[in-house]
Amino acid sequence: MHDHIFLSALLRGRPDVYPTWLMRQAGRSMAAYRAMREEHSFIELAKTPALAAEVTAQPVEGYGVDAAILFSDIMFVLQGLDFEVDFNPGPVVRNPVRSAADVRRLGGFDIDQCCFIIEAVREAKVRLDGTVPLIGFTGGPLTLAAYAMEGGAIGDMENTRRLYSEEPEALGGLLDAIAVAVAALLEAEADAGADVLMIFDTWAARLGAEGFNRALPHVRKITDALKRTGKPVIYMARDTKAILGLLAGAGADAYAVDWTVTPAEARSALGGDAAIMGNLDPAALLGTPDEIEEAVHKLMEDGVVDVPSLGHGVRPDTPEENVGAFVRAVHSFGRRR
Ligand code: CP3
């Protein structure tokens, strides 16, 4: 497994064929997933290891992507900090924190509340049977803190901004507790067999560069803790452009960037050691297969991107054949030496 093209590309090797995978490759764009959703809620699928393993494998078998991502959600780690998490269909936190006193009442991280994730990693590894690496993941500190404070839709982060300006030490305490939980869960996922660890910090740029800078030491604590595992770490934040100059401080091996930057801009900000993943607009997958091939090859032309992919998740209305066209276009692009 250690010489798989996906792992090699994350460490900036130059495999003969470029590897690809797509965020949200499993899920509502796949008929096989929609059929399972007729029988089970999203939470049932994610919390039943055999079903989660089955959904994890669907895009590997259906599209020929070069990595599987565990079928789970960034939100579940918050259950280990006593948050009540639900989906409708977006995340809901039933007992949000709103003050320094709320933050002080948080207990330590109880990983037993996340044992279904660890079990799903084990089952997915068995199901994948060595075909492709498995990505284990959770959320980033500011993103999860924002969900824990807003209680659901992120909007313009009203509660988060209020705590940030009025009780900054409370926000610090929350980020700290979440970073400890995220590191512990990702370490456990690695020990259970996850080959790559990914931190989805979707909303990390929402408070601008200053807010990102505030969260960065907590991200760094996670990536430092994960060094022990020896597994490559991918970090993702939306609105990459707003934080590009600070991004390398996350300490990851690879960065998933969105379309607000060009790969060349990402490369000059991140330096030569980090792998770059991305960054087509997911709407590109709504074109014809020929248009998709053209967009993919244009993305790959200058050889800067290590893992050609989307800048965000596959949209639910994406035709399956178009995801297939994307994967074939990546694989058919010859590596120029
Ligand atoms: O295929 C994969 O990428 C793996 C599965 C996965 C899910 N969520 C399943 C899911 C991953 C990697 C995530 C990460 C996630 N979850 C993020 C970070 C990535 C991003 O989107 O920026 C965030 C912010 C969440 C929180 C979350 N969970 C949202 C906003 C939603 C609603 C999404 C929507 O479009 O309605 C969810 C629910 C969720 N998580 C679904 C899936 C497949 C939809 C569940 C369903 O109704 O079937």
Short mmCIF file of C-alpha atoms and ligand atoms in Angstrom, two decimals:
data_model
loop_
_atom_site.label_atom_id
_atom_site.label_comp_id
_atom_site.label_asym_id
_atom_site.label_seq_id
_atom_site.Cartn_x
_atom_site.Cartn_y
_atom_site.Cartn_z
CA MET A 1 0.00 0.00 0.00
CA HIS A 2 2.82 2.48 0.82
CA ASP A 3 3.78 2.73 -2.87
CA HIS A 4 0.22 3.42 -4.04
CA ILE A 5 0.03 6.35 -6.49
CA PHE A 6 -2.22 8.38 -4.16
CA LEU A 7 0.17 8.13 -1.20
CA SER A 8 3.12 8.79 -3.46
CA ALA A 9 1.49 11.95 -4.89
CA LEU A 10 0.69 13.26 -1.38
CA LEU A 11 4.40 13.08 -0.61
CA ARG A 12 5.19 14.83 -3.92
CA GLY A 13 6.42 11.73 -5.67
CA ARG A 14 5.76 11.63 -9.41
CA PRO A 15 3.73 8.53 -10.19
CA ASP A 16 3.27 7.73 -13.91
CA VAL A 17 -0.47 8.21 -13.67
CA TYR A 18 -1.99 11.05 -11.65
CA PRO A 19 -4.27 9.83 -8.86
CA THR A 20 -7.64 11.39 -8.09
CA TRP A 21 -10.56 11.23 -5.67
CA LEU A 22 -13.37 13.69 -5.00
CA MET A 23 -14.77 15.07 -1.83
CA ARG A 24 -18.36 13.78 -1.41
CA GLN A 25 -17.63 11.08 -3.99
CA ALA A 26 -20.00 8.86 -2.01
CA GLY A 27 -23.43 10.25 -1.36
CA ARG A 28 -26.43 11.71 -3.08
CA SER A 29 -24.93 11.90 -6.59
CA MET A 30 -24.73 8.08 -6.63
CA ALA A 31 -27.84 5.98 -7.34
CA ALA A 32 -26.39 3.16 -5.21
CA TYR A 33 -26.27 5.57 -2.23
CA ARG A 34 -29.76 6.96 -2.85
CA ALA A 35 -31.06 3.37 -2.87
CA MET A 36 -29.50 2.75 0.56
CA ARG A 37 -30.94 6.06 1.82
CA GLU A 38 -34.44 4.76 1.02
CA GLU A 39 -33.91 2.18 3.75
CA HIS A 40 -31.74 4.09 6.24
CA SER A 41 -31.25 7.62 7.52
CA PHE A 42 -27.84 9.29 7.01
CA ILE A 43 -27.07 8.78 10.71
CA GLU A 44 -27.94 5.07 10.52
CA LEU A 45 -25.63 4.63 7.53
CA ALA A 46 -22.78 6.49 9.19
CA LYS A 47 -23.21 4.79 12.56
CA THR A 48 -23.56 1.21 11.32
CA PRO A 49 -19.99 0.15 10.45
CA ALA A 50 -20.97 -2.47 7.86
CA LEU A 51 -23.20 0.03 6.02
CA ALA A 52 -20.64 2.84 6.28
CA ALA A 53 -17.99 0.48 4.85
CA GLU A 54 -20.32 -0.42 1.99
CA VAL A 55 -20.96 3.25 1.07
CA THR A 56 -17.23 3.99 1.40
CA ALA A 57 -16.51 1.39 -1.30
CA GLN A 58 -19.25 2.51 -3.73
CA PRO A 59 -17.27 5.23 -5.57
CA VAL A 60 -14.12 3.10 -5.68
CA GLU A 61 -16.03 0.40 -7.49
CA GLY A 62 -18.28 2.75 -9.47
CA TYR A 63 -15.78 5.39 -10.59
CA GLY A 64 -12.32 3.88 -10.19
CA VAL A 65 -11.09 6.69 -7.91
CA ASP A 66 -7.67 6.18 -6.34
CA ALA A 67 -8.68 6.72 -2.72
CA ALA A 68 -11.67 5.92 -0.54
CA ILE A 69 -12.90 8.36 2.09
CA LEU A 70 -14.63 6.95 5.12
CA PHE A 71 -18.38 7.49 4.99
CA SER A 72 -18.86 9.58 8.13
CA ASP A 73 -19.11 13.25 9.05
CA ILE A 74 -16.90 15.94 10.55
CA MET A 75 -19.55 16.54 13.23
CA PHE A 76 -19.45 13.20 15.05
CA VAL A 77 -16.29 14.02 17.00
CA LEU A 78 -18.30 16.65 18.89
CA GLN A 79 -20.36 13.87 20.48
CA GLY A 80 -17.25 12.91 22.45
CA LEU A 81 -17.37 16.40 23.99
CA ASP A 82 -21.02 15.90 24.99
CA PHE A 83 -22.57 17.84 22.14
CA GLU A 84 -25.83 16.42 20.76
CA VAL A 85 -25.39 16.22 17.00
CA ASP A 86 -28.14 15.72 14.45
CA PHE A 87 -28.63 16.31 10.69
CA ASN A 88 -31.51 18.06 8.95
CA PRO A 89 -29.95 17.60 6.33
CA GLY A 90 -27.19 20.00 7.41
CA PRO A 91 -25.63 19.63 10.88
CA VAL A 92 -27.53 20.62 14.01
CA VAL A 93 -26.04 20.93 17.51
CA ARG A 94 -28.87 20.76 20.05
CA ASN A 95 -26.89 22.10 23.00
CA PRO A 96 -24.66 24.85 21.62
CA VAL A 97 -22.14 26.75 23.77
CA ARG A 98 -22.66 30.49 23.95
CA SER A 99 -20.53 31.78 26.86
CA ALA A 100 -17.33 31.30 28.83
CA ALA A 101 -19.35 29.48 31.51
CA ASP A 102 -20.66 27.02 28.89
CA VAL A 103 -17.11 26.35 27.71
CA ARG A 104 -15.89 25.76 31.28
CA ARG A 105 -18.58 23.12 31.75
CA LEU A 106 -17.24 21.03 28.84
CA GLY A 107 -15.81 17.72 29.99
CA GLY A 108 -12.80 15.97 28.49
CA PHE A 109 -13.02 14.02 25.23
CA ASP A 110 -14.68 10.62 25.55
CA ILE A 111 -13.55 8.64 22.51
CA ASP A 112 -16.02 5.84 23.30
CA GLN A 113 -18.73 8.14 21.90
CA CYS A 114 -16.94 7.78 18.55
CA CYS A 115 -16.26 4.03 18.60
CA PHE A 116 -18.54 3.54 15.58
CA ILE A 117 -16.09 5.61 13.54
CA ILE A 118 -13.12 3.45 14.54
CA GLU A 119 -15.11 0.29 13.81
CA ALA A 120 -16.15 1.71 10.41
CA VAL A 121 -12.47 2.33 9.57
CA ARG A 122 -11.69 -1.33 10.38
CA GLU A 123 -14.62 -2.61 8.32
CA ALA A 124 -13.85 -0.31 5.40
CA LYS A 125 -10.24 -1.56 5.33
CA VAL A 126 -11.49 -5.14 5.13
CA ARG A 127 -14.05 -4.19 2.46
CA LEU A 128 -11.46 -2.34 0.35
CA ASP A 129 -9.08 -5.28 0.66
CA GLY A 130 -5.92 -3.33 -0.16
CA THR A 131 -7.22 -1.87 -3.43
CA VAL A 132 -6.88 1.85 -2.56
CA PRO A 133 -5.85 3.86 0.51
CA LEU A 134 -8.52 4.91 2.98
CA ILE A 135 -8.83 8.54 4.10
CA GLY A 136 -9.94 9.01 7.71
CA PHE A 137 -11.09 12.51 8.60
CA THR A 138 -12.73 14.95 10.92
CA GLY A 139 -13.28 18.70 11.10
CA GLY A 140 -10.84 21.48 11.92
CA PRO A 141 -10.97 23.42 15.21
CA LEU A 142 -12.54 26.71 14.07
CA THR A 143 -15.07 24.93 11.85
CA LEU A 144 -16.23 22.61 14.63
CA ALA A 145 -16.16 25.44 17.19
CA ALA A 146 -18.40 27.45 14.86
CA TYR A 147 -20.92 24.61 14.57
CA ALA A 148 -20.78 24.14 18.37
CA MET A 149 -21.51 27.86 18.88
CA GLU A 150 -23.96 28.54 16.05
CA GLY A 151 -25.86 25.29 16.70
CA GLY A 152 -26.37 24.71 12.99
CA ALA A 153 -26.17 26.87 9.89
CA ILE A 154 -22.94 28.85 9.94
CA GLY A 155 -24.34 32.01 8.34
CA ASP A 156 -22.00 34.88 9.11
CA MET A 157 -20.92 33.30 12.44
CA GLU A 158 -22.71 35.78 14.62
CA ASN A 159 -22.30 33.93 17.93
CA THR A 160 -18.75 32.92 17.13
CA ARG A 161 -17.78 36.52 16.34
CA ARG A 162 -19.40 37.74 19.54
CA LEU A 163 -17.49 35.24 21.71
CA TYR A 164 -14.32 36.05 19.77
CA SER A 165 -14.56 39.75 20.55
CA GLU A 166 -16.15 39.68 24.03
CA GLU A 167 -14.70 36.54 25.63
CA PRO A 168 -11.64 35.57 23.57
CA GLU A 169 -10.30 33.22 26.24
CA ALA A 170 -13.54 31.22 26.05
CA LEU A 171 -13.09 30.76 22.30
CA GLY A 172 -9.50 29.70 23.03
CA GLY A 173 -10.73 27.12 25.53
CA LEU A 174 -13.22 25.70 23.05
CA LEU A 175 -10.63 25.54 20.25
CA ASP A 176 -8.29 23.79 22.66
CA ALA A 177 -10.83 21.16 23.72
CA ILE A 178 -11.75 20.50 20.10
CA ALA A 179 -8.12 20.24 18.97
CA VAL A 180 -7.43 17.61 21.66
CA ALA A 181 -10.51 15.65 20.55
CA VAL A 182 -9.69 15.88 16.84
CA ALA A 183 -6.09 14.75 17.38
CA ALA A 184 -7.21 11.81 19.54
CA LEU A 185 -9.84 10.68 17.05
CA LEU A 186 -7.53 10.96 14.03
CA GLU A 187 -4.78 9.06 15.88
CA ALA A 188 -7.28 6.31 16.68
CA GLU A 189 -8.42 6.23 13.03
CA ALA A 190 -4.78 5.89 11.96
CA ASP A 191 -4.22 3.07 14.45
CA ALA A 192 -7.36 1.34 13.12
CA GLY A 193 -5.91 1.39 9.59
CA ALA A 194 -6.70 4.75 7.94
CA ASP A 195 -3.86 5.40 5.47
CA VAL A 196 -4.32 9.18 5.15
CA LEU A 197 -5.75 11.69 7.65
CA MET A 198 -7.73 14.70 6.49
CA ILE A 199 -8.79 17.80 8.38
CA PHE A 200 -11.81 19.56 6.84
CA ASP A 201 -11.61 23.13 8.11
CA THR A 202 -14.35 24.34 5.78
CA TRP A 203 -15.11 27.61 7.62
CA ALA A 204 -11.60 28.45 8.84
CA ALA A 205 -11.35 31.51 6.59
CA ARG A 206 -14.76 32.87 7.56
CA LEU A 207 -13.34 35.27 10.16
CA GLY A 208 -10.67 36.47 7.75
CA ALA A 209 -6.93 36.13 8.08
CA GLU A 210 -6.99 37.36 11.68
CA GLY A 211 -9.48 34.69 12.77
CA PHE A 212 -7.54 32.04 10.89
CA ASN A 213 -4.36 33.13 12.61
CA ARG A 214 -6.13 32.76 15.95
CA ALA A 215 -7.09 29.15 15.14
CA LEU A 216 -3.80 28.19 13.49
CA PRO A 217 -1.87 27.12 16.65
CA HIS A 218 -4.70 24.69 17.38
CA VAL A 219 -4.49 23.24 13.87
CA ARG A 220 -0.74 22.98 14.33
CA LYS A 221 -1.19 21.10 17.59
CA ILE A 222 -3.22 18.50 15.68
CA THR A 223 -0.78 18.10 12.79
CA ASP A 224 2.15 17.91 15.24
CA ALA A 225 0.37 15.17 17.23
CA LEU A 226 -0.33 13.23 14.01
CA LYS A 227 3.36 13.06 13.07
CA ARG A 228 3.61 10.06 15.40
CA THR A 229 1.31 8.09 13.09
CA GLY A 230 3.60 8.49 10.08
CA LYS A 231 0.50 8.95 7.87
CA PRO A 232 0.17 11.85 5.41
CA VAL A 233 -2.14 14.66 6.55
CA ILE A 234 -4.30 16.73 4.16
CA TYR A 235 -5.69 20.09 5.29
CA MET A 236 -8.61 21.78 3.57
CA ALA A 237 -10.11 25.25 4.07
CA ARG A 238 -12.57 27.02 1.79
CA ASP A 239 -11.90 30.55 0.52
CA THR A 240 -8.26 29.62 0.20
CA LYS A 241 -7.34 33.04 -1.17
CA ALA A 242 -8.25 34.86 2.07
CA ILE A 243 -5.70 32.86 4.09
CA LEU A 244 -3.19 31.75 1.48
CA GLY A 245 -0.22 33.52 3.06
CA LEU A 246 -0.84 31.75 6.38
CA LEU A 247 -1.88 28.32 5.10
CA ALA A 248 1.54 26.65 5.28
CA GLY A 249 1.42 27.23 9.05
CA ALA A 250 -1.11 24.39 9.29
CA GLY A 251 1.81 21.97 9.05
CA ALA A 252 0.11 19.47 6.71
CA ASP A 253 1.72 17.32 4.00
CA ALA A 254 -0.91 18.26 1.43
CA TYR A 255 -3.46 21.05 0.95
CA ALA A 256 -6.83 20.83 -0.75
CA VAL A 257 -7.34 24.29 -2.29
CA ASP A 258 -10.41 25.82 -3.91
CA TRP A 259 -10.85 27.86 -7.09
CA THR A 260 -10.24 31.23 -5.43
CA VAL A 261 -6.54 30.62 -6.13
CA THR A 262 -4.65 29.20 -9.09
CA PRO A 263 -2.50 26.13 -8.46
CA ALA A 264 0.53 28.30 -9.26
CA GLU A 265 -0.46 30.83 -6.55
CA ALA A 266 -0.91 27.96 -4.11
CA ARG A 267 2.48 26.54 -5.05
CA SER A 268 4.29 29.83 -4.51
CA ALA A 269 2.62 30.31 -1.10
CA LEU A 270 3.09 26.73 0.09
CA GLY A 271 6.59 26.06 -1.22
CA GLY A 272 7.88 22.90 -2.84
CA ASP A 273 7.36 20.37 -0.04
CA ALA A 274 3.56 20.37 0.22
CA ALA A 275 1.35 18.53 -2.23
CA ILE A 276 -1.50 20.48 -3.85
CA MET A 277 -4.93 18.99 -4.43
CA GLY A 278 -7.81 20.61 -6.27
CA ASN A 279 -9.26 22.79 -7.57
CA LEU A 280 -11.96 22.72 -10.27
CA ASP A 281 -15.29 24.32 -9.47
CA PRO A 282 -17.72 21.44 -8.78
CA ALA A 283 -20.06 23.07 -11.33
CA ALA A 284 -17.55 21.95 -14.00
CA LEU A 285 -18.98 18.44 -13.54
CA LEU A 286 -22.33 19.66 -14.88
CA GLY A 287 -20.87 20.07 -18.40
CA THR A 288 -20.61 17.43 -21.11
CA PRO A 289 -17.98 14.66 -20.81
CA ASP A 290 -15.92 16.43 -23.51
CA GLU A 291 -16.06 19.74 -21.64
CA ILE A 292 -15.05 17.96 -18.45
CA GLU A 293 -12.05 16.36 -20.14
CA GLU A 294 -10.99 19.73 -21.51
CA ALA A 295 -11.31 21.40 -18.09
CA VAL A 296 -9.37 18.62 -16.37
CA HIS A 297 -6.54 18.65 -18.89
CA LYS A 298 -6.35 22.44 -18.67
CA LEU A 299 -6.09 22.15 -14.89
CA MET A 300 -3.26 19.63 -15.24
CA GLU A 301 -1.41 21.35 -18.09
CA ASP A 302 1.22 23.19 -16.05
CA GLY A 303 1.95 20.14 -13.87
CA VAL A 304 1.51 22.06 -10.60
CA VAL A 305 -1.38 20.11 -9.07
CA ASP A 306 -0.30 16.81 -7.51
CA VAL A 307 -3.81 15.39 -7.06
CA PRO A 308 -6.29 16.79 -9.61
CA SER A 309 -9.68 17.08 -7.94
CA LEU A 310 -12.48 19.54 -7.21
CA GLY A 311 -12.15 22.62 -5.01
CA HIS A 312 -15.15 21.45 -2.98
CA GLY A 313 -17.61 18.55 -2.83
CA VAL A 314 -19.42 16.83 -5.70
CA ARG A 315 -22.85 18.43 -6.05
CA PRO A 316 -25.80 16.08 -5.49
CA ASP A 317 -27.17 16.95 -8.95
CA THR A 318 -24.00 15.77 -10.74
CA PRO A 319 -24.68 12.97 -13.25
CA GLU A 320 -22.69 9.85 -12.36
CA GLU A 321 -21.33 9.52 -15.89
CA ASN A 322 -19.74 12.96 -15.48
CA VAL A 323 -17.86 11.89 -12.35
CA GLY A 324 -16.68 8.89 -14.37
CA ALA A 325 -15.58 11.26 -17.17
CA PHE A 326 -13.61 13.33 -14.64
CA VAL A 327 -11.75 10.29 -13.32
CA ARG A 328 -10.98 8.98 -16.83
CA ALA A 329 -9.72 12.42 -17.89
CA VAL A 330 -7.27 12.54 -14.98
CA HIS A 331 -6.03 9.02 -15.67
CA SER A 332 -5.61 9.62 -19.41
CA PHE A 333 -3.40 12.68 -18.97
CA GLY A 334 0.18 11.61 -19.65
CA ARG A 335 2.78 12.68 -17.09
CA ARG A 336 5.30 14.96 -18.76
CA ARG A 337 8.81 14.26 -17.57
O1 CP3 B 1 -17.72 11.11 0.29
C1 CP3 B 1 -17.24 11.81 1.22
O2 CP3 B 1 -16.67 12.90 1.02
C2 CP3 B 1 -17.30 11.27 2.65
C3 CP3 B 1 -18.39 11.67 3.46
C4 CP3 B 1 -18.50 13.05 4.06
C5 CP3 B 1 -19.74 13.54 4.54
N1 CP3 B 1 -19.52 14.72 5.15
C6 CP3 B 1 -21.02 12.81 4.43
C7 CP3 B 1 -22.26 13.57 4.47
C8 CP3 B 1 -17.53 14.02 4.35
C9 CP3 B 1 -16.06 14.05 4.03
C10 CP3 B 1 -18.20 15.07 5.04
C11 CP3 B 1 -17.49 16.25 5.57
C12 CP3 B 1 -18.28 17.41 6.01
N2 CP3 B 1 -19.48 17.40 6.66
C13 CP3 B 1 -17.85 18.76 5.92
C14 CP3 B 1 -16.52 19.20 5.36
C15 CP3 B 1 -16.55 19.25 3.91
C16 CP3 B 1 -17.37 20.37 3.35
O3 CP3 B 1 -18.51 20.09 2.91
O4 CP3 B 1 -16.92 21.51 3.35
C17 CP3 B 1 -18.84 19.56 6.48
C18 CP3 B 1 -18.82 21.06 6.56
C19 CP3 B 1 -19.87 18.70 6.96
C20 CP3 B 1 -21.11 19.07 7.64
C21 CP3 B 1 -22.30 18.61 6.91
N3 CP3 B 1 -22.79 17.31 6.97
C22 CP3 B 1 -23.13 19.34 6.04
C23 CP3 B 1 -22.96 20.81 5.70
C24 CP3 B 1 -24.13 18.45 5.59
C25 CP3 B 1 -25.29 18.78 4.68
C26 CP3 B 1 -24.82 18.60 3.29
C27 CP3 B 1 -25.89 18.80 2.28
O5 CP3 B 1 -25.46 19.04 1.14
O6 CP3 B 1 -27.09 18.68 2.55
C28 CP3 B 1 -23.88 17.19 6.16
C29 CP3 B 1 -24.65 15.93 5.94
C30 CP3 B 1 -23.91 14.92 5.12
N4 CP3 B 1 -22.64 14.53 5.38
C31 CP3 B 1 -24.40 14.21 3.98
C32 CP3 B 1 -23.38 13.36 3.59
C33 CP3 B 1 -23.40 12.34 2.46
C34 CP3 B 1 -25.80 14.30 3.39
C35 CP3 B 1 -26.56 13.21 4.05
C36 CP3 B 1 -27.82 12.77 3.38
O7 CP3 B 1 -28.83 13.50 3.49
O8 CP3 B 1 -27.80 11.67 2.77
#
